[in-house]
Amino acid sequence: MHLDSSLPTGKVGLCRGPMMAASDNFEITIAGKGGHAARPHDCLDPVTAAAQIIMGLQTIVSRKVDPVHPAVVTVGKIRAGSKHNIIPQEAILIGTARTIDPYSTKMMPLWIRQLAEGIARANGLKARVGYERGYPVLFNDPDMVDFCEKAIASRYGKKAPVRITQPMMGGEDMAYFLQKVPGAFLRLGSRQGRETAFPWHHPKFSIDEKSLSLGAGILTEIALNFLSQ
């Protein structure tokens, strides 16, 4: 179970099949030749190449991934330079790749490496790509989702469970458990007014604390229903 501010308190999101994406991390180091910002012709600027790579990464999603499958490539951290008048020796891009279908998950490291190395080479630089596998796709067992939905509805009413038809692109380590045992991952509504409407990782993220006791009750109800079978 995970808190979800996109749902109001009292609602529980359920999704059959793939619910969350495979979540991988990458780091791209672009090696150039530093120097004075006023003499770029004497340098090999890794910042310019880094900017091109950041934009180019978005073509992976739009041109490599089958349009019917969701995917995300995001650069969340850029590290380069120390002064306004210095072209740095290197630039580092750190980001994440999120995929649902197995083929895109398999190919993503190659696609990122080809793009980064190609753009760097076109600028006379070198790029080194590190790629780390993270969590696999989180797959909810359809029968367990139906079971949880009935248990929640029996205790909290038919309007409490909400069916989610599309997977979200976050990653979750619960995926490992669901590879071994059939189960379901739930999204617990935690929004109550404007102060609790901010999404995950937002600096103002907050929750309606009433949702915590509700979540405990829901898990208890599901467990009791399961044990009474």
mmCIF file of N, CA and C in Angstrom, residues 17-130:
data_model
loop_
_atom_site.group_PDB
_atom_site.id
_atom_site.type_symbol
_atom_site.label_atom_id
_atom_site.label_comp_id
_atom_site.label_asym_id
_atom_site.label_seq_id
_atom_site.Cartn_x
_atom_site.Cartn_y
_atom_site.Cartn_z
ATOM 1 N N GLY A 17 -3.056 -6.301 -13.155
ATOM 2 C CA GLY A 17 -1.910 -6.432 -14.045
ATOM 3 C C GLY A 17 -0.809 -5.437 -13.708
ATOM 4 N N PRO A 18 -0.067 -4.954 -14.719
ATOM 5 C CA PRO A 18 1.032 -4.012 -14.460
ATOM 6 C C PRO A 18 0.517 -2.726 -13.818
ATOM 7 N N MET A 19 1.056 -2.376 -12.670
ATOM 8 C CA MET A 19 0.616 -1.166 -11.972
ATOM 9 C C MET A 19 1.716 -0.120 -11.876
ATOM 10 N N MET A 20 2.983 -0.573 -11.776
ATOM 11 C CA MET A 20 4.096 0.360 -11.676
ATOM 12 C C MET A 20 5.232 -0.116 -12.574
ATOM 13 N N ALA A 21 6.058 0.822 -12.995
ATOM 14 C CA ALA A 21 7.059 0.561 -14.029
ATOM 15 C C ALA A 21 8.339 -0.060 -13.481
ATOM 16 N N ALA A 22 9.086 -0.671 -14.401
ATOM 17 C CA ALA A 22 10.477 -1.006 -14.101
ATOM 18 C C ALA A 22 11.236 0.307 -13.955
ATOM 19 N N SER A 23 12.061 0.411 -12.935
ATOM 20 C CA SER A 23 12.717 1.679 -12.593
ATOM 21 C C SER A 23 14.231 1.496 -12.578
ATOM 22 N N ASP A 24 14.904 2.041 -13.591
ATOM 23 C CA ASP A 24 16.359 1.935 -13.714
ATOM 24 C C ASP A 24 17.015 3.308 -13.585
ATOM 25 N N ASN A 25 18.310 3.324 -13.313
ATOM 26 C CA ASN A 25 19.068 4.572 -13.173
ATOM 27 C C ASN A 25 20.227 4.600 -14.161
ATOM 28 N N PHE A 26 20.580 5.786 -14.624
ATOM 29 C CA PHE A 26 21.738 5.909 -15.508
ATOM 30 C C PHE A 26 22.562 7.141 -15.143
ATOM 31 N N GLU A 27 23.838 7.082 -15.495
ATOM 32 C CA GLU A 27 24.747 8.217 -15.302
ATOM 33 C C GLU A 27 25.603 8.353 -16.555
ATOM 34 N N ILE A 28 25.586 9.541 -17.137
ATOM 35 C CA ILE A 28 26.337 9.816 -18.359
ATOM 36 C C ILE A 28 27.417 10.843 -18.045
ATOM 37 N N THR A 29 28.669 10.481 -18.279
ATOM 38 C CA THR A 29 29.786 11.395 -18.084
ATOM 39 C C THR A 29 30.323 11.806 -19.448
ATOM 40 N N ILE A 30 30.300 13.112 -19.728
ATOM 41 C CA ILE A 30 30.802 13.638 -21.000
ATOM 42 C C ILE A 30 32.147 14.288 -20.743
ATOM 43 N N ALA A 31 33.194 13.723 -21.325
ATOM 44 C CA ALA A 31 34.556 14.226 -21.122
ATOM 45 C C ALA A 31 34.937 15.160 -22.262
ATOM 46 N N GLY A 32 35.354 16.387 -21.900
ATOM 47 C CA GLY A 32 35.741 17.371 -22.906
ATOM 48 C C GLY A 32 37.122 17.935 -22.646
ATOM 49 N N LYS A 33 37.284 19.182 -23.006
ATOM 50 C CA LYS A 33 38.545 19.892 -22.788
ATOM 51 C C LYS A 33 38.196 21.272 -22.257
ATOM 52 N N GLY A 34 38.567 21.523 -21.010
ATOM 53 C CA GLY A 34 38.206 22.777 -20.373
ATOM 54 C C GLY A 34 39.039 23.953 -20.841
ATOM 55 N N GLY A 35 38.583 25.136 -20.460
ATOM 56 C CA GLY A 35 39.306 26.348 -20.820
ATOM 57 C C GLY A 35 38.491 27.589 -20.515
ATOM 58 N N HIS A 36 38.903 28.701 -21.101
ATOM 59 C CA HIS A 36 38.246 29.984 -20.858
ATOM 60 C C HIS A 36 36.943 30.074 -21.644
ATOM 61 N N ALA A 37 35.913 30.599 -20.986
ATOM 62 C CA ALA A 37 34.608 30.716 -21.630
ATOM 63 C C ALA A 37 34.634 31.640 -22.838
ATOM 64 N N ALA A 38 35.605 32.560 -22.865
ATOM 65 C CA ALA A 38 35.712 33.490 -23.990
ATOM 66 C C ALA A 38 36.444 32.885 -25.184
ATOM 67 N N ARG A 39 36.986 31.672 -25.007
ATOM 68 C CA ARG A 39 37.721 31.020 -26.090
ATOM 69 C C ARG A 39 37.200 29.591 -26.303
ATOM 70 N N PRO A 40 35.919 29.458 -26.650
ATOM 71 C CA PRO A 40 35.348 28.119 -26.828
ATOM 72 C C PRO A 40 36.005 27.333 -27.955
ATOM 73 N N HIS A 41 36.611 28.037 -28.906
ATOM 74 C CA HIS A 41 37.261 27.356 -30.026
ATOM 75 C C HIS A 41 38.523 26.607 -29.594
ATOM 76 N N ASP A 42 39.049 26.961 -28.417
ATOM 77 C CA ASP A 42 40.206 26.243 -27.875
ATOM 78 C C ASP A 42 39.791 25.073 -26.974
ATOM 79 N N CYS A 43 38.491 24.915 -26.802
ATOM 80 C CA CYS A 43 37.979 23.917 -25.857
ATOM 81 C C CYS A 43 37.127 22.874 -26.583
ATOM 82 N N LEU A 44 36.749 21.861 -25.833
ATOM 83 C CA LEU A 44 35.724 20.904 -26.257
ATOM 84 C C LEU A 44 34.647 20.945 -25.174
ATOM 85 N N ASP A 45 33.566 21.660 -25.458
ATOM 86 C CA ASP A 45 32.587 22.025 -24.432
ATOM 87 C C ASP A 45 31.641 20.865 -24.091
ATOM 88 N N PRO A 46 31.773 20.275 -22.907
ATOM 89 C CA PRO A 46 30.881 19.174 -22.528
ATOM 90 C C PRO A 46 29.475 19.642 -22.162
ATOM 91 N N VAL A 47 29.334 20.924 -21.805
ATOM 92 C CA VAL A 47 28.016 21.442 -21.426
ATOM 93 C C VAL A 47 27.089 21.492 -22.635
ATOM 94 N N THR A 48 27.612 21.964 -23.765
ATOM 95 C CA THR A 48 26.810 21.999 -24.986
ATOM 96 C C THR A 48 26.379 20.594 -25.389
ATOM 97 N N ALA A 49 27.316 19.651 -25.327
ATOM 98 C CA ALA A 49 26.982 18.264 -25.662
ATOM 99 C C ALA A 49 25.974 17.690 -24.677
ATOM 100 N N ALA A 50 26.112 18.037 -23.394
ATOM 101 C CA ALA A 50 25.172 17.549 -22.384
ATOM 102 C C ALA A 50 23.758 18.036 -22.672
ATOM 103 N N ALA A 51 23.643 19.307 -23.078
ATOM 104 C CA ALA A 51 22.328 19.856 -23.412
ATOM 105 C C ALA A 51 21.710 19.108 -24.590
ATOM 106 N N GLN A 52 22.524 18.809 -25.593
ATOM 107 C CA GLN A 52 22.034 18.065 -26.752
ATOM 108 C C GLN A 52 21.607 16.650 -26.360
ATOM 109 N N ILE A 53 22.355 16.034 -25.469
ATOM 110 C CA ILE A 53 22.012 14.682 -25.019
ATOM 111 C C ILE A 53 20.700 14.686 -24.243
ATOM 112 N N ILE A 54 20.523 15.678 -23.374
ATOM 113 C CA ILE A 54 19.282 15.773 -22.598
ATOM 114 C C ILE A 54 18.071 15.842 -23.525
ATOM 115 N N MET A 55 18.155 16.676 -24.536
ATOM 116 C CA MET A 55 17.052 16.791 -25.490
ATOM 117 C C MET A 55 16.923 15.522 -26.333
ATOM 118 N N GLY A 56 18.064 14.958 -26.724
ATOM 119 C CA GLY A 56 18.038 13.762 -27.552
ATOM 120 C C GLY A 56 17.437 12.558 -26.852
ATOM 121 N N LEU A 57 17.611 12.482 -25.535
ATOM 122 C CA LEU A 57 17.063 11.347 -24.790
ATOM 123 C C LEU A 57 15.552 11.225 -24.957
ATOM 124 N N GLN A 58 14.882 12.363 -25.183
ATOM 125 C CA GLN A 58 13.425 12.315 -25.337
ATOM 126 C C GLN A 58 13.004 11.656 -26.645
ATOM 127 N N THR A 59 13.913 11.594 -27.614
ATOM 128 C CA THR A 59 13.577 10.905 -28.862
ATOM 129 C C THR A 59 13.565 9.391 -28.684
ATOM 130 N N ILE A 60 14.168 8.902 -27.610
ATOM 131 C CA ILE A 60 14.094 7.464 -27.337
ATOM 132 C C ILE A 60 12.644 7.062 -27.107
ATOM 133 N N VAL A 61 11.953 7.848 -26.270
ATOM 134 C CA VAL A 61 10.549 7.549 -25.972
ATOM 135 C C VAL A 61 9.675 7.733 -27.207
ATOM 136 N N SER A 62 9.926 8.792 -27.969
ATOM 137 C CA SER A 62 9.050 9.101 -29.107
ATOM 138 C C SER A 62 9.372 8.317 -30.369
ATOM 139 N N ARG A 63 10.609 7.776 -30.484
ATOM 140 C CA ARG A 63 11.004 7.132 -31.730
ATOM 141 C C ARG A 63 11.509 5.693 -31.585
ATOM 142 N N LYS A 64 11.792 5.254 -30.374
ATOM 143 C CA LYS A 64 12.275 3.888 -30.171
ATOM 144 C C LYS A 64 11.219 2.991 -29.518
ATOM 145 N N VAL A 65 10.460 3.567 -28.597
ATOM 146 C CA VAL A 65 9.474 2.793 -27.848
ATOM 147 C C VAL A 65 8.159 2.738 -28.624
ATOM 148 N N ASP A 66 7.562 1.554 -28.678
ATOM 149 C CA ASP A 66 6.248 1.391 -29.301
ATOM 150 C C ASP A 66 5.265 2.364 -28.641
ATOM 151 N N PRO A 67 4.556 3.189 -29.427
ATOM 152 C CA PRO A 67 3.671 4.208 -28.853
ATOM 153 C C PRO A 67 2.575 3.668 -27.937
ATOM 154 N N VAL A 68 2.226 2.390 -28.065
ATOM 155 C CA VAL A 68 1.173 1.850 -27.204
ATOM 156 C C VAL A 68 1.699 1.494 -25.815
ATOM 157 N N HIS A 69 3.022 1.562 -25.618
ATOM 158 C CA HIS A 69 3.613 1.248 -24.321
ATOM 159 C C HIS A 69 4.176 2.519 -23.682
ATOM 160 N N PRO A 70 3.803 2.813 -22.436
ATOM 161 C CA PRO A 70 4.345 3.998 -21.773
ATOM 162 C C PRO A 70 5.815 3.830 -21.411
ATOM 163 N N ALA A 71 6.549 4.933 -21.473
ATOM 164 C CA ALA A 71 7.961 4.947 -21.074
ATOM 165 C C ALA A 71 8.345 6.370 -20.706
ATOM 166 N N VAL A 72 9.336 6.498 -19.844
ATOM 167 C CA VAL A 72 9.818 7.815 -19.401
ATOM 168 C C VAL A 72 11.336 7.774 -19.304
ATOM 169 N N VAL A 73 11.990 8.805 -19.824
ATOM 170 C CA VAL A 73 13.420 9.008 -19.598
ATOM 171 C C VAL A 73 13.585 10.425 -19.054
ATOM 172 N N THR A 74 14.075 10.540 -17.834
ATOM 173 C CA THR A 74 14.192 11.843 -17.176
ATOM 174 C C THR A 74 15.603 12.047 -16.639
ATOM 175 N N VAL A 75 16.184 13.194 -16.933
ATOM 176 C CA VAL A 75 17.443 13.613 -16.314
ATOM 177 C C VAL A 75 17.089 14.468 -15.103
ATOM 178 N N GLY A 76 17.427 13.979 -13.922
ATOM 179 C CA GLY A 76 17.060 14.684 -12.699
ATOM 180 C C GLY A 76 18.190 15.477 -12.067
ATOM 181 N N LYS A 77 19.429 15.251 -12.545
ATOM 182 C CA LYS A 77 20.572 15.948 -11.952
ATOM 183 C C LYS A 77 21.614 16.230 -13.018
ATOM 184 N N ILE A 78 22.126 17.463 -13.015
ATOM 185 C CA ILE A 78 23.186 17.884 -13.933
ATOM 186 C C ILE A 78 24.322 18.452 -13.098
ATOM 187 N N ARG A 79 25.542 17.985 -13.368
ATOM 188 C CA ARG A 79 26.695 18.484 -12.618
ATOM 189 C C ARG A 79 27.787 18.879 -13.607
ATOM 190 N N ALA A 80 28.129 20.169 -13.619
ATOM 191 C CA ALA A 80 29.169 20.648 -14.545
ATOM 192 C C ALA A 80 29.627 22.042 -14.140
ATOM 193 N N GLY A 81 30.928 22.264 -14.212
ATOM 194 C CA GLY A 81 31.471 23.609 -14.056
ATOM 195 C C GLY A 81 31.546 24.116 -12.636
ATOM 196 N N SER A 82 32.332 25.211 -12.485
ATOM 197 C CA SER A 82 32.519 25.819 -11.174
ATOM 198 C C SER A 82 32.423 27.340 -11.208
ATOM 199 N N LYS A 83 32.583 27.939 -12.398
ATOM 200 C CA LYS A 83 32.545 29.403 -12.529
ATOM 201 C C LYS A 83 31.846 29.776 -13.829
ATOM 202 N N HIS A 84 31.344 31.025 -13.855
ATOM 203 C CA HIS A 84 30.612 31.490 -15.029
ATOM 204 C C HIS A 84 31.507 31.661 -16.247
ATOM 205 N N ASN A 85 32.806 31.835 -16.027
ATOM 206 C CA ASN A 85 33.709 32.126 -17.147
ATOM 207 C C ASN A 85 34.671 30.977 -17.457
ATOM 208 N N ILE A 86 34.284 29.771 -17.050
ATOM 209 C CA ILE A 86 35.126 28.601 -17.301
ATOM 210 C C ILE A 86 34.309 27.518 -18.008
ATOM 211 N N ILE A 87 34.821 27.030 -19.121
ATOM 212 C CA ILE A 87 34.251 25.839 -19.745
ATOM 213 C C ILE A 87 34.834 24.632 -19.014
ATOM 214 N N PRO A 88 33.989 23.789 -18.436
ATOM 215 C CA PRO A 88 34.500 22.703 -17.590
ATOM 216 C C PRO A 88 35.110 21.555 -18.387
ATOM 217 N N GLN A 89 35.800 20.718 -17.660
ATOM 218 C CA GLN A 89 36.447 19.552 -18.261
ATOM 219 C C GLN A 89 35.448 18.434 -18.546
ATOM 220 N N GLU A 90 34.402 18.361 -17.745
ATOM 221 C CA GLU A 90 33.412 17.315 -17.938
ATOM 222 C C GLU A 90 32.039 17.758 -17.459
ATOM 223 N N ALA A 91 31.021 17.045 -17.903
ATOM 224 C CA ALA A 91 29.647 17.243 -17.445
ATOM 225 C C ALA A 91 29.058 15.872 -17.140
ATOM 226 N N ILE A 92 28.242 15.813 -16.104
ATOM 227 C CA ILE A 92 27.648 14.544 -15.682
ATOM 228 C C ILE A 92 26.130 14.690 -15.633
ATOM 229 N N LEU A 93 25.443 13.754 -16.243
ATOM 230 C CA LEU A 93 23.984 13.709 -16.234
ATOM 231 C C LEU A 93 23.544 12.455 -15.487
ATOM 232 N N ILE A 94 22.623 12.618 -14.557
ATOM 233 C CA ILE A 94 22.112 11.487 -13.790
ATOM 234 C C ILE A 94 20.598 11.459 -13.937
ATOM 235 N N GLY A 95 20.066 10.296 -14.259
ATOM 236 C CA GLY A 95 18.629 10.234 -14.496
ATOM 237 C C GLY A 95 18.043 8.854 -14.291
ATOM 238 N N THR A 96 16.803 8.722 -14.719
ATOM 239 C CA THR A 96 16.076 7.472 -14.548
ATOM 240 C C THR A 96 15.320 7.126 -15.812
ATOM 241 N N ALA A 97 15.200 5.831 -16.071
ATOM 242 C CA ALA A 97 14.412 5.326 -17.192
ATOM 243 C C ALA A 97 13.321 4.418 -16.634
ATOM 244 N N ARG A 98 12.093 4.649 -17.078
ATOM 245 C CA ARG A 98 10.956 3.863 -16.606
ATOM 246 C C ARG A 98 10.265 3.197 -17.797
ATOM 247 N N THR A 99 10.021 1.911 -17.691
ATOM 248 C CA THR A 99 9.422 1.154 -18.784
ATOM 249 C C THR A 99 8.421 0.141 -18.241
ATOM 250 N N ILE A 100 7.519 -0.292 -19.126
ATOM 251 C CA ILE A 100 6.531 -1.307 -18.770
ATOM 252 C C ILE A 100 6.747 -2.596 -19.549
ATOM 253 N N ASP A 101 6.891 -2.495 -20.875
ATOM 254 C CA ASP A 101 6.996 -3.711 -21.679
ATOM 255 C C ASP A 101 8.417 -4.270 -21.636
ATOM 256 N N PRO A 102 8.567 -5.592 -21.666
ATOM 257 C CA PRO A 102 9.883 -6.231 -21.515
ATOM 258 C C PRO A 102 10.905 -5.814 -22.566
ATOM 259 N N TYR A 103 10.470 -5.600 -23.808
ATOM 260 C CA TYR A 103 11.420 -5.253 -24.863
ATOM 261 C C TYR A 103 12.065 -3.895 -24.594
ATOM 262 N N SER A 104 11.257 -2.905 -24.227
ATOM 263 C CA SER A 104 11.804 -1.577 -23.932
ATOM 264 C C SER A 104 12.726 -1.628 -22.722
ATOM 265 N N THR A 105 12.357 -2.420 -21.727
ATOM 266 C CA THR A 105 13.205 -2.576 -20.543
ATOM 267 C C THR A 105 14.561 -3.157 -20.929
ATOM 268 N N LYS A 106 14.546 -4.150 -21.788
ATOM 269 C CA LYS A 106 15.776 -4.798 -22.227
ATOM 270 C C LYS A 106 16.654 -3.855 -23.044
ATOM 271 N N MET A 107 16.044 -3.084 -23.946
ATOM 272 C CA MET A 107 16.792 -2.285 -24.912
ATOM 273 C C MET A 107 17.225 -0.915 -24.394
ATOM 274 N N MET A 108 16.613 -0.431 -23.330
ATOM 275 C CA MET A 108 16.864 0.939 -22.884
ATOM 276 C C MET A 108 18.347 1.246 -22.645
ATOM 277 N N PRO A 109 19.138 0.371 -22.007
ATOM 278 C CA PRO A 109 20.562 0.687 -21.826
ATOM 279 C C PRO A 109 21.290 0.912 -23.144
ATOM 280 N N LEU A 110 21.000 0.081 -24.137
ATOM 281 C CA LEU A 110 21.637 0.229 -25.444
ATOM 282 C C LEU A 110 21.212 1.527 -26.117
ATOM 283 N N TRP A 111 19.937 1.841 -26.071
ATOM 284 C CA TRP A 111 19.442 3.069 -26.706
ATOM 285 C C TRP A 111 20.090 4.310 -26.097
ATOM 286 N N ILE A 112 20.177 4.350 -24.779
ATOM 287 C CA ILE A 112 20.786 5.508 -24.113
ATOM 288 C C ILE A 112 22.270 5.592 -24.444
ATOM 289 N N ARG A 113 22.946 4.466 -24.430
ATOM 290 C CA ARG A 113 24.382 4.456 -24.723
ATOM 291 C C ARG A 113 24.649 4.906 -26.166
ATOM 292 N N GLN A 114 23.899 4.396 -27.111
ATOM 293 C CA GLN A 114 24.087 4.778 -28.508
ATOM 294 C C GLN A 114 23.886 6.273 -28.702
ATOM 295 N N LEU A 115 22.840 6.808 -28.104
ATOM 296 C CA LEU A 115 22.539 8.228 -28.286
ATOM 297 C C LEU A 115 23.606 9.110 -27.650
ATOM 298 N N ALA A 116 23.968 8.812 -26.399
ATOM 299 C CA ALA A 116 24.941 9.643 -25.689
ATOM 300 C C ALA A 116 26.306 9.605 -26.363
ATOM 301 N N GLU A 117 26.763 8.410 -26.723
ATOM 302 C CA GLU A 117 28.076 8.291 -27.362
ATOM 303 C C GLU A 117 28.077 8.937 -28.740
ATOM 304 N N GLY A 118 26.971 8.812 -29.472
ATOM 305 C CA GLY A 118 26.895 9.399 -30.804
ATOM 306 C C GLY A 118 26.930 10.913 -30.785
ATOM 307 N N ILE A 119 26.160 11.524 -29.885
ATOM 308 C CA ILE A 119 26.148 12.988 -29.782
ATOM 309 C C ILE A 119 27.499 13.498 -29.303
ATOM 310 N N ALA A 120 28.089 12.819 -28.329
ATOM 311 C CA ALA A 120 29.406 13.233 -27.842
ATOM 312 C C ALA A 120 30.436 13.164 -28.961
ATOM 313 N N ARG A 121 30.416 12.082 -29.713
ATOM 314 C CA ARG A 121 31.372 11.909 -30.814
ATOM 315 C C ARG A 121 31.197 13.001 -31.873
ATOM 316 N N ALA A 122 29.960 13.373 -32.160
ATOM 317 C CA ALA A 122 29.694 14.419 -33.149
ATOM 318 C C ALA A 122 30.257 15.766 -32.715
ATOM 319 N N ASN A 123 30.437 15.946 -31.404
ATOM 320 C CA ASN A 123 31.004 17.182 -30.863
ATOM 321 C C ASN A 123 32.493 17.052 -30.563
ATOM 322 N N GLY A 124 33.083 15.918 -30.919
ATOM 323 C CA GLY A 124 34.501 15.709 -30.672
ATOM 324 C C GLY A 124 34.825 15.323 -29.248
ATOM 325 N N LEU A 125 33.836 14.837 -28.514
ATOM 326 C CA LEU A 125 34.028 14.451 -27.119
ATOM 327 C C LEU A 125 33.794 12.955 -26.947
ATOM 328 N N LYS A 126 33.943 12.484 -25.714
ATOM 329 C CA LYS A 126 33.654 11.099 -25.385
ATOM 330 C C LYS A 126 32.621 11.053 -24.261
ATOM 331 N N ALA A 127 31.738 10.067 -24.349
ATOM 332 C CA ALA A 127 30.725 9.870 -23.309
ATOM 333 C C ALA A 127 30.851 8.468 -22.737
ATOM 334 N N ARG A 128 30.722 8.381 -21.428
ATOM 335 C CA ARG A 128 30.724 7.092 -20.741
ATOM 336 C C ARG A 128 29.378 6.929 -20.050
ATOM 337 N N VAL A 129 28.711 5.823 -20.313
ATOM 338 C CA VAL A 129 27.360 5.609 -19.789
ATOM 339 C C VAL A 129 27.360 4.455 -18.790
ATOM 340 N N GLY A 130 26.907 4.738 -17.584
ATOM 341 C CA GLY A 130 26.674 3.699 -16.591
ATOM 342 C C GLY A 130 25.179 3.474 -16.450
#
